[in-house]
Amino acid sequence: MTLKDQIDTNKVPRHVAVIMDGNGRWAKKRGLFRTKGHENGAKAVKQVVEACGEIKIPYLTLYAFSTENWNRPKIEVELLMTLLISSLKKELKNLQKNDIRLMAIGNINELPNKVLKELLEVIDKTKNNKQLTLTLALSYGSRQEIIKTIQEISLKVKNNLISPENIDDSLINNHLYTQNLPDVDLLIRTSGEQRVSNFLLWQIAYAEMYFTETLWPDFNKEDLFEAVLNYQNRERRFGKTSEQLN
Ligand code: FPP
């Protein structure tokens, strides 16, 4: 039986988030420039998006560029931006064909104009697609997102639009970049690192963590299916006891 056949399609995680790590090491191992790692990383993105479509995962969020990534060498940042534009241009047709909606989270106004324009165009053109919501975290940092949320809520309190007692989970959710997304069920990080690196800190409160040694450019459909199977074999208790769940 294939890995995919073993997956219980009624119990797939609703929201999978991925920290795509190891592009640089993948390239270095082959004596290639780091940028080659990112180019092959884009191929892995395609694999994972297709795999999510096949097993009907409705939300996939990818950490494509962190606020800290702006500090990388200029040439690498430029390549990543160029890669983003070319992937967006190239994949629009596939997104439409497969009913995939593109969204972005992060301080996207910091992106170069050319990238932002292409991104907003694809977001707009795919806004009615329903099968899968693919969210790219771009110029994203979770603490920065939480600070922005606190600032917006404080301003509302100051202007007497809400009182402090009104601040609850759902109010905070409604101010995060991820306001239209459900909580993360499964967080995957590749390349053997076991860190969260300022990604979706609020949203992963109850997420299952899956770490794999596989470097991101090598990550394929089978790897995604394996992560989902691993997730399905865990018991999620949300603070309750096993007996309460049964
Ligand atoms: C981490 O590997 C990866 C990134 C910082 C960029 C992720 C980008 C892509 C996968 C390609 C483009 C994405 C899309 C959506 C088209 P690293 O460079 O930190 O690797 P290292 O830790 O081995 O150096």
mmCIF file of C-alpha atoms in Angstrom, residues 20-27 33-45 64-65 69 72-73 75-81 83-84 87 216-217:
data_model
loop_
_atom_site.group_PDB
_atom_site.id
_atom_site.type_symbol
_atom_site.label_atom_id
_atom_site.label_comp_id
_atom_site.label_asym_id
_atom_site.label_seq_id
_atom_site.Cartn_x
_atom_site.Cartn_y
_atom_site.Cartn_z
ATOM 1 C CA MET A 20 11.432 25.317 4.294
ATOM 2 C CA ASP A 21 15.016 25.011 5.466
ATOM 3 C CA GLY A 22 18.242 23.637 4.013
ATOM 4 C CA ASN A 23 18.408 25.141 0.536
ATOM 5 C CA GLY A 24 21.906 26.498 1.120
ATOM 6 C CA ARG A 25 23.251 23.213 2.500
ATOM 7 C CA TRP A 26 21.686 21.269 -0.361
ATOM 8 C CA ALA A 27 23.574 23.450 -2.856
ATOM 9 C CA PHE A 33 25.807 28.376 -5.501
ATOM 10 C CA ARG A 34 23.261 28.798 -2.692
ATOM 11 C CA THR A 35 20.894 30.277 -5.244
ATOM 12 C CA LYS A 36 20.671 26.886 -6.997
ATOM 13 C CA GLY A 37 19.339 25.554 -3.699
ATOM 14 C CA HIS A 38 16.548 28.123 -3.755
ATOM 15 C CA GLU A 39 15.735 27.325 -7.384
ATOM 16 C CA ASN A 40 15.355 23.668 -6.496
ATOM 17 C CA GLY A 41 13.460 24.707 -3.372
ATOM 18 C CA ALA A 42 10.855 26.258 -5.644
ATOM 19 C CA LYS A 43 10.421 22.833 -7.292
ATOM 20 C CA ALA A 44 9.782 21.312 -3.863
ATOM 21 C CA VAL A 45 7.108 23.964 -3.255
ATOM 22 C CA ALA A 64 9.280 31.851 2.120
ATOM 23 C CA PHE A 65 11.091 34.930 3.448
ATOM 24 C CA ASN A 69 16.255 37.234 5.635
ATOM 25 C CA ARG A 72 21.362 38.052 3.707
ATOM 26 C CA PRO A 73 23.849 39.053 0.976
ATOM 27 C CA ILE A 75 22.686 39.076 -4.397
ATOM 28 C CA GLU A 76 20.874 36.241 -2.589
ATOM 29 C CA VAL A 77 17.958 38.509 -1.630
ATOM 30 C CA GLU A 78 17.712 39.679 -5.237
ATOM 31 C CA LEU A 79 17.699 36.116 -6.535
ATOM 32 C CA LEU A 80 14.949 35.146 -4.097
ATOM 33 C CA MET A 81 12.873 38.123 -5.237
ATOM 34 C CA LEU A 83 12.527 33.658 -8.207
ATOM 35 C CA LEU A 84 9.340 34.789 -6.562
ATOM 36 C CA SER A 87 7.275 31.543 -9.981
ATOM 37 C CA TRP A 216 13.998 21.315 1.557
ATOM 38 C CA PRO A 217 14.961 20.897 -2.146
#
